[in-house]
């Protein structure tokens, strides 16, 4: 298995692998261009070169950073506000009508607790976000989490576990504070 295949399979992998370094360099070049581009249409074309956007109309505001981009799959009408960080060492799959406030972080990488192991390997688990999800500013979604359709993540929350559909979660760690009635 290549290091990329290991990474996407959730196995320990070497982030210093040349192929992975090249992929991150590509993403850095595109994110620098996205973050410097004031024209919305030109910025949109760069976003579509970086990530997989279902409708080709994803809006990602400047200040965006990711590891690879190619592992990010955005549904139709996806919007990420300023200064979002989507670390996509595993796949990030996002449904339609997604909204992320400023400073949202989606973090798929994980690192060993053992200091020696941490020097040379890491793992990653995917993040899945359903349709019509709104994530408030500064919220963090950790590796392996699934967020159900129509749920709301409160600003500043840290989501460490799966979130069912039609709820509002807040806090650190995020907890359900309200159930929503689907329209």
Tab-separated table of N, CA and C in Angstrom:
chain	number	residue	atom	x	y	z
A	1	UNK	N	0.840	-1.194	0.000
A	1	UNK	CA	0.000	0.000	0.000
A	1	UNK	C	0.878	1.248	0.000
A	2	UNK	N	0.463	2.250	-0.725
A	2	UNK	CA	1.175	3.524	-0.676
A	2	UNK	C	0.806	4.238	0.625
A	3	UNK	N	1.574	5.245	0.980
A	3	UNK	CA	1.264	6.028	2.185
A	3	UNK	C	-0.090	6.729	2.029
A	4	UNK	N	-0.400	7.198	0.822
A	4	UNK	CA	-1.708	7.833	0.573
A	4	UNK	C	-2.835	6.828	0.800
A	5	UNK	N	-2.671	5.607	0.298
A	5	UNK	CA	-3.696	4.570	0.481
A	5	UNK	C	-3.865	4.242	1.962
A	6	UNK	N	-2.755	4.154	2.687
A	6	UNK	CA	-2.830	3.925	4.132
A	6	UNK	C	-3.583	5.063	4.817
A	7	UNK	N	-3.235	6.288	4.444
A	7	UNK	CA	-3.856	7.461	5.045
A	7	UNK	C	-5.371	7.420	4.857
A	8	UNK	N	-5.809	7.167	3.640
A	8	UNK	CA	-7.243	7.166	3.338
A	8	UNK	C	-7.957	5.952	3.924
A	9	UNK	N	-7.208	4.893	4.238
A	9	UNK	CA	-7.797	3.696	4.837
A	9	UNK	C	-7.836	3.774	6.365
A	10	UNK	N	-7.316	4.861	6.947
A	10	UNK	CA	-7.319	5.011	8.393
A	10	UNK	C	-6.198	4.270	9.093
A	11	UNK	N	-5.197	3.840	8.335
A	11	UNK	CA	-4.051	3.131	8.901
A	11	UNK	C	-2.931	4.117	9.227
A	12	UNK	N	-2.015	3.743	10.125
A	12	UNK	CA	-0.864	4.619	10.364
A	12	UNK	C	-0.097	4.841	9.052
A	13	UNK	N	0.302	6.088	8.822
A	13	UNK	CA	1.023	6.436	7.596
A	13	UNK	C	2.106	7.456	7.918
A	14	UNK	N	3.038	7.590	6.994
A	14	UNK	CA	4.155	8.521	7.134
A	14	UNK	C	3.806	9.826	6.424
A	15	UNK	N	3.517	10.899	7.167
A	15	UNK	CA	3.166	12.167	6.522
A	15	UNK	C	4.328	12.805	5.762
A	16	UNK	N	5.557	12.292	5.964
A	16	UNK	CA	6.718	12.813	5.243
A	16	UNK	C	6.919	12.185	3.878
A	17	UNK	N	6.046	11.270	3.496
A	17	UNK	CA	6.119	10.630	2.185
A	17	UNK	C	6.106	11.692	1.077
A	18	UNK	N	6.915	11.494	0.037
A	18	UNK	CA	7.043	12.494	-1.031
A	18	UNK	C	5.716	12.775	-1.740
A	19	UNK	N	4.951	11.747	-2.039
A	19	UNK	CA	3.651	11.944	-2.695
A	19	UNK	C	2.730	12.805	-1.833
A	20	UNK	N	2.709	12.548	-0.544
A	20	UNK	CA	1.866	13.344	0.353
A	20	UNK	C	2.400	14.773	0.479
A	21	UNK	N	3.709	14.924	0.521
A	21	UNK	CA	4.284	16.287	0.559
A	21	UNK	C	3.921	17.050	-0.707
A	22	UNK	N	3.972	16.380	-1.867
A	22	UNK	CA	3.597	17.029	-3.127
A	22	UNK	C	2.118	17.433	-3.120
A	23	UNK	N	1.264	16.579	-2.587
A	23	UNK	CA	-0.166	16.898	-2.496
A	23	UNK	C	-0.426	18.095	-1.610
A	24	UNK	N	0.280	18.174	-0.490
A	24	UNK	CA	0.122	19.337	0.399
A	24	UNK	C	0.659	20.608	-0.257
A	25	UNK	N	1.744	20.486	-1.013
A	25	UNK	CA	2.300	21.657	-1.709
A	25	UNK	C	1.297	22.185	-2.741
A	26	UNK	N	0.645	21.284	-3.470
A	26	UNK	CA	-0.388	21.688	-4.427
A	26	UNK	C	-1.501	22.461	-3.708
A	27	UNK	N	-1.943	21.923	-2.574
A	27	UNK	CA	-3.014	22.570	-1.815
A	27	UNK	C	-2.583	23.935	-1.287
A	28	UNK	N	-1.352	24.039	-0.833
A	28	UNK	CA	-0.856	25.335	-0.350
A	28	UNK	C	-0.885	26.359	-1.482
A	29	UNK	N	-0.402	25.968	-2.656
A	29	UNK	CA	-0.417	26.897	-3.794
A	29	UNK	C	-1.815	27.365	-4.132
A	30	UNK	N	-2.777	26.445	-4.151
A	30	UNK	CA	-4.151	26.826	-4.477
A	30	UNK	C	-4.797	27.638	-3.366
A	31	UNK	N	-4.556	27.294	-2.102
A	31	UNK	CA	-5.167	28.079	-1.028
A	31	UNK	C	-4.574	29.484	-0.965
A	32	UNK	N	-3.289	29.613	-1.220
A	32	UNK	CA	-2.686	30.956	-1.276
A	32	UNK	C	-3.361	31.770	-2.377
A	33	UNK	N	-3.586	31.162	-3.534
A	33	UNK	CA	-4.247	31.862	-4.644
A	33	UNK	C	-5.695	32.204	-4.295
A	34	UNK	N	-6.414	31.259	-3.677
A	34	UNK	CA	-7.808	31.509	-3.266
A	34	UNK	C	-7.856	32.665	-2.280
A	35	UNK	N	-6.965	32.637	-1.306
A	35	UNK	CA	-6.986	33.648	-0.242
A	35	UNK	C	-6.581	35.032	-0.731
A	36	UNK	N	-5.870	35.091	-1.863
A	36	UNK	CA	-5.435	36.381	-2.418
A	36	UNK	C	-6.371	36.907	-3.495
A	37	UNK	N	-7.323	36.095	-3.949
A	37	UNK	CA	-8.166	36.473	-5.100
A	37	UNK	C	-9.412	37.243	-4.650
A	38	UNK	N	-9.510	38.537	-4.998
A	38	UNK	CA	-10.686	39.325	-4.600
A	38	UNK	C	-11.922	39.082	-5.468
A	39	UNK	N	-11.724	38.628	-6.707
A	39	UNK	CA	-12.853	38.418	-7.610
A	39	UNK	C	-13.548	37.091	-7.293
A	40	UNK	N	-14.833	37.150	-6.984
A	40	UNK	CA	-15.589	35.960	-6.567
A	40	UNK	C	-15.581	34.862	-7.633
A	41	UNK	N	-15.741	35.212	-8.893
A	41	UNK	CA	-15.772	34.196	-9.952
A	41	UNK	C	-14.413	33.520	-10.117
A	42	UNK	N	-13.351	34.300	-10.125
A	42	UNK	CA	-12.015	33.702	-10.253
A	42	UNK	C	-11.678	32.853	-9.019
A	43	UNK	N	-12.081	33.353	-7.837
A	43	UNK	CA	-11.858	32.580	-6.610
A	43	UNK	C	-12.654	31.267	-6.675
A	44	UNK	N	-13.878	31.322	-7.205
A	44	UNK	CA	-14.691	30.115	-7.347
A	44	UNK	C	-14.046	29.082	-8.256
A	45	UNK	N	-13.417	29.521	-9.325
A	45	UNK	CA	-12.725	28.596	-10.232
A	45	UNK	C	-11.566	27.910	-9.512
A	46	UNK	N	-10.842	28.666	-8.697
A	46	UNK	CA	-9.740	28.087	-7.927
A	46	UNK	C	-10.259	27.090	-6.889
A	47	UNK	N	-11.377	27.431	-6.239
A	47	UNK	CA	-11.988	26.512	-5.271
A	47	UNK	C	-12.337	25.197	-5.954
A	48	UNK	N	-12.914	25.277	-7.152
A	48	UNK	CA	-13.290	24.066	-7.887
A	48	UNK	C	-12.086	23.253	-8.332
A	49	UNK	N	-10.943	23.889	-8.478
A	49	UNK	CA	-9.716	23.167	-8.796
A	49	UNK	C	-9.172	22.454	-7.550
A	50	UNK	N	-9.437	23.034	-6.378
A	50	UNK	CA	-8.920	22.497	-5.117
A	50	UNK	C	-9.769	21.362	-4.565
A	51	UNK	N	-11.084	21.559	-4.506
A	51	UNK	CA	-11.990	20.597	-3.866
A	51	UNK	C	-12.972	20.025	-4.882
A	52	UNK	N	-13.728	19.034	-4.446
A	52	UNK	CA	-14.781	18.433	-5.261
A	52	UNK	C	-16.113	19.047	-4.843
A	53	UNK	N	-16.615	19.981	-5.639
A	53	UNK	CA	-17.878	20.651	-5.334
A	53	UNK	C	-18.959	20.120	-6.270
A	54	UNK	N	-20.022	19.576	-5.699
A	54	UNK	CA	-21.075	18.900	-6.472
A	54	UNK	C	-21.642	19.771	-7.586
A	55	UNK	N	-21.888	21.032	-7.286
A	55	UNK	CA	-22.513	21.904	-8.284
A	55	UNK	C	-21.529	22.896	-8.896
A	56	UNK	N	-20.262	22.809	-8.508
A	56	UNK	CA	-19.259	23.730	-9.027
A	56	UNK	C	-19.447	25.153	-8.545
A	57	UNK	N	-20.275	25.343	-7.513
A	57	UNK	CA	-20.588	26.693	-7.042
A	57	UNK	C	-20.278	26.898	-5.567
A	58	UNK	N	-19.444	26.051	-5.003
A	58	UNK	CA	-19.094	26.212	-3.591
A	58	UNK	C	-18.442	27.572	-3.374
A	59	UNK	N	-18.772	28.199	-2.264
A	59	UNK	CA	-18.167	29.474	-1.900
A	59	UNK	C	-17.299	29.241	-0.674
A	60	UNK	N	-16.019	29.520	-0.833
A	60	UNK	CA	-15.075	29.455	0.280
A	60	UNK	C	-14.418	30.827	0.369
A	61	UNK	N	-14.636	31.475	1.486
A	61	UNK	CA	-14.094	32.817	1.676
A	61	UNK	C	-12.608	32.739	2.020
A	62	UNK	N	-11.883	33.827	1.764
A	62	UNK	CA	-10.442	33.852	2.037
A	62	UNK	C	-10.103	33.563	3.496
A	63	UNK	N	-8.891	33.061	3.641
A	63	UNK	CA	-8.411	32.625	4.934
A	63	UNK	C	-8.573	31.118	5.083
A	64	UNK	N	-8.858	30.433	3.979
A	64	UNK	CA	-9.105	28.990	3.998
A	64	UNK	C	-7.801	28.213	3.907
A	65	UNK	N	-7.714	27.107	4.662
A	65	UNK	CA	-6.561	26.217	4.598
A	65	UNK	C	-7.020	24.780	4.651
A	66	UNK	N	-6.309	23.908	3.956
A	66	UNK	CA	-6.569	22.472	3.986
A	66	UNK	C	-5.259	21.743	3.754
A	67	UNK	N	-5.272	20.412	3.942
A	67	UNK	CA	-4.072	19.618	3.690
A	67	UNK	C	-3.923	19.268	2.220
A	68	UNK	N	-4.994	18.762	1.610
A	68	UNK	CA	-4.913	18.254	0.234
A	68	UNK	C	-5.987	18.828	-0.690
A	69	UNK	N	-7.175	19.071	-0.180
A	69	UNK	CA	-8.269	19.569	-1.007
A	69	UNK	C	-9.006	18.472	-1.743
A	70	UNK	N	-8.262	17.545	-2.341
A	70	UNK	CA	-8.886	16.489	-3.149
A	70	UNK	C	-9.738	15.540	-2.316
A	71	UNK	N	-9.575	15.542	-1.004
A	71	UNK	CA	-10.357	14.678	-0.128
A	71	UNK	C	-11.568	15.388	0.466
A	72	UNK	N	-11.842	16.604	-0.024
A	72	UNK	CA	-12.995	17.378	0.435
A	72	UNK	C	-14.072	17.287	-0.642
A	73	UNK	N	-15.271	16.840	-0.241
A	73	UNK	CA	-16.404	16.680	-1.154
A	73	UNK	C	-17.543	17.538	-0.620
A	74	UNK	N	-17.872	18.593	-1.360
A	74	UNK	CA	-18.895	19.542	-0.929
A	74	UNK	C	-20.177	19.347	-1.727
A	75	UNK	N	-21.307	19.338	-1.033
A	75	UNK	CA	-22.598	19.260	-1.698
A	75	UNK	C	-22.946	20.585	-2.358
A	76	UNK	N	-24.115	20.604	-2.982
A	76	UNK	CA	-24.593	21.809	-3.673
A	76	UNK	C	-24.799	22.941	-2.670
A	77	UNK	N	-24.487	24.149	-3.112
A	77	UNK	CA	-24.697	25.374	-2.344
A	77	UNK	C	-23.939	25.388	-1.013
A	78	UNK	N	-22.717	24.869	-1.010
A	78	UNK	CA	-21.882	24.866	0.203
A	78	UNK	C	-21.235	26.231	0.398
A	79	UNK	N	-21.172	26.674	1.652
A	79	UNK	CA	-20.573	27.968	1.978
A	79	UNK	C	-19.697	27.832	3.214
A	80	UNK	N	-18.452	28.265	3.102
A	80	UNK	CA	-17.530	28.312	4.240
A	80	UNK	C	-17.054	29.747	4.392
A	81	UNK	N	-17.323	30.332	5.534
A	81	UNK	CA	-16.952	31.722	5.784
A	81	UNK	C	-15.441	31.847	6.024
A	82	UNK	N	-14.995	33.031	6.338
A	82	UNK	CA	-13.570	33.348	6.448
A	82	UNK	C	-12.854	32.489	7.488
A	83	UNK	N	-11.606	32.187	7.178
A	83	UNK	CA	-10.667	31.559	8.111
A	83	UNK	C	-11.046	30.149	8.546
A	84	UNK	N	-11.653	29.386	7.646
A	84	UNK	CA	-11.950	27.985	7.950
A	84	UNK	C	-10.735	27.113	7.652
A	85	UNK	N	-10.616	26.021	8.414
A	85	UNK	CA	-9.529	25.055	8.249
A	85	UNK	C	-10.161	23.674	8.134
A	86	UNK	N	-9.990	23.033	6.970
A	86	UNK	CA	-10.508	21.686	6.739
A	86	UNK	C	-9.303	20.780	6.482
A	87	UNK	N	-8.806	20.106	7.510
A	87	UNK	CA	-7.649	19.227	7.355
A	87	UNK	C	-8.141	17.865	6.872
A	88	UNK	N	-7.891	17.589	5.607
A	88	UNK	CA	-8.488	16.447	4.914
A	88	UNK	C	-7.510	15.311	4.656
A	89	UNK	N	-6.878	14.808	5.729
A	89	UNK	CA	-6.038	13.617	5.587
A	89	UNK	C	-6.909	12.386	5.379
A	90	UNK	N	-8.139	12.437	5.813
A	90	UNK	CA	-9.181	11.472	5.467
A	90	UNK	C	-10.252	12.273	4.733
A	91	UNK	N	-11.207	11.577	4.146
A	91	UNK	CA	-12.255	12.295	3.410
A	91	UNK	C	-13.107	13.141	4.332
A	92	UNK	N	-13.489	14.297	3.821
A	92	UNK	CA	-14.493	15.149	4.440
A	92	UNK	C	-15.633	15.211	3.438
A	93	UNK	N	-16.785	14.650	3.805
A	93	UNK	CA	-17.960	14.622	2.926
A	93	UNK	C	-19.035	15.495	3.538
A	94	UNK	N	-19.440	16.515	2.781
A	94	UNK	CA	-20.384	17.519	3.268
A	94	UNK	C	-21.586	17.558	2.344
A	95	UNK	N	-22.791	17.557	2.927
A	95	UNK	CA	-24.027	17.548	2.160
A	95	UNK	C	-24.385	18.897	1.572
A	96	UNK	N	-25.572	18.935	0.974
A	96	UNK	CA	-26.092	20.153	0.341
A	96	UNK	C	-26.461	21.209	1.389
A	97	UNK	N	-26.424	22.464	0.970
A	97	UNK	CA	-26.863	23.612	1.776
A	97	UNK	C	-26.092	23.751	3.083
A	98	UNK	N	-24.813	23.405	3.041
A	98	UNK	CA	-23.924	23.498	4.201
A	98	UNK	C	-23.529	24.946	4.441
A	99	UNK	N	-23.494	25.338	5.712
A	99	UNK	CA	-23.011	26.666	6.071
A	99	UNK	C	-22.039	26.544	7.228
A	100	UNK	N	-20.857	27.117	7.053
A	100	UNK	CA	-19.853	27.151	8.118
A	100	UNK	C	-19.552	28.603	8.439
A	101	UNK	N	-19.643	28.954	9.714
A	101	UNK	CA	-19.284	30.292	10.143
A	101	UNK	C	-17.775	30.482	10.098
A	102	UNK	N	-17.320	31.691	10.410
A	102	UNK	CA	-15.878	31.955	10.364
A	102	UNK	C	-15.126	31.117	11.390
A	103	UNK	N	-13.943	30.677	10.981
A	103	UNK	CA	-13.060	29.979	11.893
A	103	UNK	C	-13.439	28.539	12.210
A	104	UNK	N	-14.352	27.957	11.440
A	104	UNK	CA	-14.715	26.550	11.670
A	104	UNK	C	-13.540	25.652	11.297
A	105	UNK	N	-13.319	24.605	12.099
A	105	UNK	CA	-12.254	23.643	11.830
A	105	UNK	C	-12.834	22.235	11.731
A	106	UNK	N	-12.520	21.548	10.634
A	106	UNK	CA	-12.867	20.139	10.441
A	106	UNK	C	-11.536	19.397	10.414
A	107	UNK	N	-11.265	18.576	11.415
A	107	UNK	CA	-9.926	18.029	11.627
A	107	UNK	C	-9.940	16.505	11.580
A	108	UNK	N	-9.488	15.918	10.467
A	108	UNK	CA	-9.480	14.459	10.336
A	108	UNK	C	-8.222	13.792	10.884
A	109	UNK	N	-7.050	14.452	10.989
A	109	UNK	CA	-5.857	13.744	11.468
A	109	UNK	C	-5.911	13.463	12.967
A	110	UNK	N	-5.248	12.375	13.331
A	110	UNK	CA	-5.066	12.026	14.742
A	110	UNK	C	-3.603	11.628	14.929
A	111	UNK	N	-3.092	11.844	16.120
A	111	UNK	CA	-1.686	11.561	16.405
A	111	UNK	C	-1.590	10.618	17.591
A	112	UNK	N	-0.607	9.713	17.584
A	112	UNK	CA	-0.455	8.776	18.702
A	112	UNK	C	-0.194	9.519	20.014
A	113	UNK	N	-0.671	8.937	21.098
A	113	UNK	CA	-0.381	9.516	22.411
A	113	UNK	C	1.061	9.264	22.806
A	114	UNK	N	1.633	8.157	22.331
A	114	UNK	CA	3.018	7.825	22.626
A	114	UNK	C	3.953	8.783	21.881
A	115	UNK	N	4.831	9.441	22.609
A	115	UNK	CA	5.711	10.464	22.025
A	115	UNK	C	6.616	9.902	20.934
A	116	UNK	N	7.154	8.701	21.120
A	116	UNK	CA	8.052	8.121	20.124
A	116	UNK	C	7.280	7.808	18.838
A	117	UNK	N	6.120	7.206	18.970
A	117	UNK	CA	5.306	6.897	17.787
A	117	UNK	C	4.878	8.173	17.062
A	118	UNK	N	4.645	9.207	17.826
A	118	UNK	CA	4.181	10.478	17.254
A	118	UNK	C	5.235	11.129	16.361
A	119	UNK	N	6.487	10.758	16.510
A	119	UNK	CA	7.562	11.346	15.709
A	119	UNK	C	7.479	10.964	14.237
A	120	UNK	N	6.846	9.832	13.903
A	120	UNK	CA	6.934	9.391	12.525
A	120	UNK	C	5.648	8.945	11.877
A	121	UNK	N	4.532	8.953	12.616
A	121	UNK	CA	3.300	8.497	11.984
A	121	UNK	C	2.094	9.217	12.548
A	122	UNK	N	1.045	9.135	11.776
A	122	UNK	CA	-0.247	9.630	12.228
A	122	UNK	C	-1.315	8.782	11.556
A	123	UNK	N	-2.553	8.985	11.961
A	123	UNK	CA	-3.702	8.339	11.333
A	123	UNK	C	-4.732	9.423	11.055
A	124	UNK	N	-5.792	9.050	10.360
A	124	UNK	CA	-6.871	9.993	10.082
A	124	UNK	C	-8.175	9.222	9.965
A	125	UNK	N	-9.259	9.858	10.383
A	125	UNK	CA	-10.598	9.278	10.232
A	125	UNK	C	-11.499	10.306	9.558
A	126	UNK	N	-12.415	9.846	8.699
A	126	UNK	CA	-13.251	10.774	7.938
A	126	UNK	C	-14.244	11.543	8.803
A	127	UNK	N	-14.686	12.660	8.255
A	127	UNK	CA	-15.777	13.452	8.825
A	127	UNK	C	-16.885	13.472	7.785
A	128	UNK	N	-18.124	13.230	8.233
A	128	UNK	CA	-19.285	13.252	7.347
A	128	UNK	C	-20.295	14.234	7.923
A	129	UNK	N	-20.741	15.163	7.085
A	129	UNK	CA	-21.702	16.182	7.507
A	129	UNK	C	-22.892	16.111	6.562
A	130	UNK	N	-24.083	15.984	7.116
A	130	UNK	CA	-25.301	15.817	6.318
A	130	UNK	C	-25.752	17.089	5.626
A	131	UNK	N	-26.939	17.018	5.054
A	131	UNK	CA	-27.554	18.147	4.356
A	131	UNK	C	-28.074	19.184	5.347
A	132	UNK	N	-28.042	20.451	4.934
A	132	UNK	CA	-28.650	21.559	5.674
A	132	UNK	C	-28.051	21.764	7.065
A	133	UNK	N	-26.775	21.454	7.225
A	133	UNK	CA	-26.103	21.629	8.514
A	133	UNK	C	-25.501	23.025	8.579
A	134	UNK	N	-25.648	23.651	9.738
A	134	UNK	CA	-25.053	24.956	10.010
A	134	UNK	C	-24.085	24.774	11.176
A	135	UNK	N	-22.828	25.177	10.959
A	135	UNK	CA	-21.810	25.111	11.997
A	135	UNK	C	-21.423	26.546	12.352
A	136	UNK	N	-21.654	26.909	13.601
A	136	UNK	CA	-21.376	28.264	14.054
A	136	UNK	C	-19.886	28.560	14.144
A	137	UNK	N	-19.561	29.831	14.114
A	137	UNK	CA	-18.181	30.301	14.106
A	137	UNK	C	-17.327	29.704	15.212
A	138	UNK	N	-16.112	29.320	14.829
A	138	UNK	CA	-15.138	28.833	15.788
A	138	UNK	C	-15.369	27.411	16.271
A	139	UNK	N	-16.370	26.730	15.752
A	139	UNK	CA	-16.615	25.343	16.172
A	139	UNK	C	-15.561	24.426	15.581
A	140	UNK	N	-15.295	23.327	16.278
A	140	UNK	CA	-14.315	22.334	15.856
A	140	UNK	C	-14.997	20.977	15.802
A	141	UNK	N	-14.856	20.295	14.659
A	141	UNK	CA	-15.372	18.936	14.485
A	141	UNK	C	-14.154	18.019	14.399
A	142	UNK	N	-14.082	17.026	15.284
A	142	UNK	CA	-12.923	16.152	15.336
A	142	UNK	C	-13.067	14.920	14.440
A	143	UNK	N	-11.960	14.233	14.250
A	143	UNK	CA	-11.874	13.061	13.377
A	143	UNK	C	-12.917	12.017	13.731
A	144	UNK	N	-13.497	11.410	12.679
A	144	UNK	CA	-14.418	10.301	12.854
A	144	UNK	C	-15.849	10.687	13.155
A	145	UNK	N	-16.153	11.975	13.219
A	145	UNK	CA	-17.491	12.438	13.591
A	145	UNK	C	-18.403	12.499	12.367
A	146	UNK	N	-19.658	12.103	12.576
A	146	UNK	CA	-20.726	12.287	11.595
A	146	UNK	C	-21.748	13.236	12.195
A	147	UNK	N	-22.170	14.238	11.417
A	147	UNK	CA	-23.194	15.193	11.845
A	147	UNK	C	-24.418	14.952	10.971
A	148	UNK	N	-25.557	14.686	11.603
A	148	UNK	CA	-26.786	14.374	10.880
A	148	UNK	C	-27.413	15.578	10.206
A	149	UNK	N	-28.318	15.291	9.282
A	149	UNK	CA	-29.016	16.317	8.510
A	149	UNK	C	-29.699	17.344	9.418
A	150	UNK	N	-29.659	18.585	8.970
A	150	UNK	CA	-30.388	19.710	9.552
A	150	UNK	C	-29.945	20.087	10.963
A	151	UNK	N	-28.841	19.538	11.439
A	151	UNK	CA	-28.388	19.871	12.784
A	151	UNK	C	-27.617	21.184	12.792
A	152	UNK	N	-27.528	21.762	13.975
A	152	UNK	CA	-26.830	23.030	14.188
A	152	UNK	C	-25.771	22.805	15.260
A	153	UNK	N	-24.555	23.234	14.950
A	153	UNK	CA	-23.445	23.168	15.897
A	153	UNK	C	-23.211	24.587	16.396
A	154	UNK	N	-23.366	24.814	17.688
A	154	UNK	CA	-23.223	26.148	18.250
A	154	UNK	C	-21.811	26.686	18.128
A	155	UNK	N	-21.705	27.997	18.032
A	155	UNK	CA	-20.410	28.665	17.920
A	155	UNK	C	-19.500	28.246	19.064
A	156	UNK	N	-18.256	27.968	18.720
A	156	UNK	CA	-17.249	27.627	19.714
A	156	UNK	C	-17.323	26.214	20.256
A	157	UNK	N	-18.250	25.412	19.765
A	157	UNK	CA	-18.392	24.041	20.264
A	157	UNK	C	-17.252	23.157	19.775
A	158	UNK	N	-16.962	22.111	20.547
A	158	UNK	CA	-15.997	21.091	20.153
A	158	UNK	C	-16.762	19.777	20.067
A	159	UNK	N	-16.892	19.258	18.846
A	159	UNK	CA	-17.700	18.064	18.609
A	159	UNK	C	-16.777	16.850	18.573
A	160	UNK	N	-16.919	15.987	19.574
A	160	UNK	CA	-16.057	14.821	19.728
A	160	UNK	C	-16.778	13.517	19.401
A	161	UNK	N	-18.120	13.563	19.280
A	161	UNK	CA	-18.932	12.370	19.005
A	161	UNK	C	-19.954	12.685	17.924
A	162	UNK	N	-20.509	11.615	17.348
A	162	UNK	CA	-21.536	11.786	16.322
A	162	UNK	C	-22.702	12.614	16.846
A	163	UNK	N	-23.294	13.392	15.928
A	163	UNK	CA	-24.435	14.244	16.229
A	163	UNK	C	-25.611	13.730	15.394
A	164	UNK	N	-26.743	13.402	16.017
A	164	UNK	CA	-27.874	12.925	15.231
A	164	UNK	C	-28.488	14.055	14.397
A	165	UNK	N	-29.405	13.696	13.532
A	165	UNK	CA	-30.129	14.694	12.744
A	165	UNK	C	-31.052	15.509	13.643
A	166	UNK	N	-31.318	16.746	13.209
A	166	UNK	CA	-32.347	17.600	13.816
A	166	UNK	C	-32.112	17.932	15.288
A	167	UNK	N	-30.868	18.286	15.628
A	167	UNK	CA	-30.578	18.726	16.986
A	167	UNK	C	-29.678	19.956	16.949
A	168	UNK	N	-29.631	20.640	18.082
A	168	UNK	CA	-28.666	21.714	18.313
A	168	UNK	C	-27.713	21.203	19.374
A	169	UNK	N	-26.399	21.279	19.098
A	169	UNK	CA	-25.394	20.900	20.091
A	169	UNK	C	-24.523	22.111	20.387
A	170	UNK	N	-24.120	22.233	21.656
A	170	UNK	CA	-23.233	23.316	22.071
A	170	UNK	C	-22.290	22.811	23.142
A	171	UNK	N	-21.179	23.509	23.311
A	171	UNK	CA	-20.280	23.254	24.419
A	171	UNK	C	-19.039	22.481	24.056
A	172	UNK	N	-18.242	22.214	25.098
A	172	UNK	CA	-16.989	21.472	24.958
A	172	UNK	C	-16.908	20.469	26.106
A	173	UNK	N	-17.148	19.184	25.809
A	173	UNK	CA	-17.556	18.639	24.524
A	173	UNK	C	-19.015	18.979	24.229
A	174	UNK	N	-19.345	19.040	22.940
A	174	UNK	CA	-20.692	19.423	22.520
A	174	UNK	C	-21.718	18.411	23.020
A	175	UNK	N	-22.841	18.955	23.504
A	175	UNK	CA	-23.954	18.133	23.984
A	175	UNK	C	-25.254	18.663	23.365
A	176	UNK	N	-26.220	17.777	23.211
A	176	UNK	CA	-27.524	18.175	22.677
A	176	UNK	C	-28.230	19.056	23.692
A	177	UNK	N	-28.683	20.236	23.221
A	177	UNK	CA	-29.440	21.152	24.088
A	177	UNK	C	-30.862	21.375	23.591
A	178	UNK	N	-31.126	20.920	22.350
A	178	UNK	CA	-32.464	21.131	21.788
A	178	UNK	C	-32.685	20.172	20.634
A	179	UNK	N	-33.897	19.708	20.495
A	179	UNK	CA	-34.287	18.901	19.337
A	179	UNK	C	-35.080	19.806	18.406
A	180	UNK	N	-34.843	19.654	17.118
A	180	UNK	CA	-35.490	20.476	16.099
A	180	UNK	C	-36.578	19.671	15.393
A	181	UNK	N	-37.617	20.359	14.963
A	181	UNK	CA	-38.663	19.720	14.187
A	181	UNK	C	-38.412	20.024	12.724
A	182	UNK	N	-38.166	18.965	11.916
A	182	UNK	CA	-37.899	19.224	10.488
A	182	UNK	C	-39.100	19.892	9.812
A	183	UNK	N	-38.804	20.812	8.885
A	183	UNK	CA	-39.889	21.528	8.182
A	183	UNK	C	-40.571	20.601	7.198
